[in-house]
Amino acid sequence: QQQVKQSPQSLIVQKGGISIINCAYENTAFDYFPWYQQFPGKGPALLIAIRPDVSEKKEGRFTISFNKSAKQFSLHIMDSQPGDSATYFCAASMGAQKLVFGQGTRLTINP
Amino acid sequence: GAVVSQHPSWVICKSGTSVKIECRSLDFQATTMFWYRQFPKQSLMLMATSNEGSKATYEQGVEKDKFLINHASLTLSTLTVTSAHPEDSSFYICSAQITGIGEQFFGPGTRLTVL
């Protein structure tokens, strides 16, 4: 029940295309859903986060879509660029408690 | 804002020695800090939750006597890997949580190689 399932494991998108990564969770007590971007040899960086009172949040080219009834949330990267090539992790937590991470998605943007 | 630093960024040590890794929140106070380890091409695995002034809470399967955590101030937590062995080689990452807010901000990580 504490798991967050992320898909796909890897994704290849052409430059300018839309990258979509999906996550599903079981625990309905989760109330904070962040996405992290990690480059090789670096720590994860908070990209964007959402709480369940909204269905969508947009920051620049990055959008989180949240479906509370389906217990799913996704990250959309519009106009994907080679610099977006990285590993992306979704996560979830209850309040200020520990994060539960998804398995990660390795995104490659082809020029 | 919300910058977390780690020191050292990488360390190589001989089997049997102890290694200390520091995690600092540079521009905010963090009541809670977390320690993770990450193996190549895998997700982050939470090792322990560190609260300032109290004992750390370790995740199941993590040896508390091997991975010593100290959180003596609101801006500093340390992880000491005692009697390190090659299987402890990994990427260790800390995160700090702004007091009262859920967001965690991660450090740049420390690559530990035990020979």
Short mmCIF file of C-alpha atoms in Angstrom, two decimals, chain A residues 32 36 38 41-46 49 51 89 93 95-99 101-104 106, chain B residues 34 36 38 41-44 46 49 59 91 93 97 101-109 111:
data_model
loop_
_atom_site.label_atom_id
_atom_site.label_comp_id
_atom_site.label_asym_id
_atom_site.label_seq_id
_atom_site.Cartn_x
_atom_site.Cartn_y
_atom_site.Cartn_z
CA TYR A 32 1.82 15.51 -1.54
CA TYR A 36 12.21 15.01 -9.17
CA GLN A 38 18.12 13.62 -11.55
CA GLY A 41 26.10 11.65 -10.51
CA LYS A 42 23.89 14.35 -9.04
CA GLY A 43 21.23 14.50 -6.37
CA PRO A 44 17.55 14.74 -7.35
CA ALA A 45 16.16 18.23 -7.88
CA LEU A 46 12.56 19.11 -7.14
CA ALA A 49 4.76 19.18 -7.02
CA ARG A 51 -1.45 18.43 -3.76
CA PHE A 89 11.19 10.12 -10.18
CA SER A 93 4.05 11.40 1.05
CA GLY A 95 2.00 15.41 5.40
CA ALA A 96 5.64 16.09 6.18
CA GLN A 97 6.54 12.43 6.44
CA LYS A 98 8.97 10.41 4.39
CA LEU A 99 8.69 10.25 0.62
CA PHE A 101 9.58 7.03 -4.56
CA GLY A 102 8.63 5.47 -7.85
CA GLN A 103 11.12 3.30 -9.70
CA GLY A 104 12.28 6.07 -12.01
CA ARG A 106 15.12 7.30 -17.86
CA PHE B 34 16.70 12.08 5.47
CA TYR B 36 19.16 7.69 1.16
CA GLN B 38 21.10 4.76 -4.46
CA LYS B 41 20.10 2.68 -12.29
CA GLN B 42 17.89 2.23 -9.26
CA SER B 43 15.58 4.41 -7.26
CA LEU B 44 16.41 6.08 -3.98
CA LEU B 46 15.46 5.60 2.34
CA THR B 49 14.99 9.79 9.11
CA GLU B 59 14.15 1.80 7.93
CA PHE B 91 25.78 6.83 -3.82
CA ILE B 93 22.19 11.29 -0.74
CA GLN B 97 12.90 19.29 4.95
CA ILE B 101 6.53 22.05 5.12
CA GLY B 102 6.56 18.79 3.19
CA GLU B 103 9.07 19.68 0.49
CA GLN B 104 12.41 17.91 0.65
CA PHE B 105 15.49 19.39 -0.93
CA PHE B 106 18.29 17.06 -1.84
CA GLY B 107 22.02 17.36 -1.57
CA PRO B 108 24.32 16.61 -4.51
CA GLY B 109 25.21 13.17 -3.17
CA ARG B 111 29.94 8.63 -3.99
#
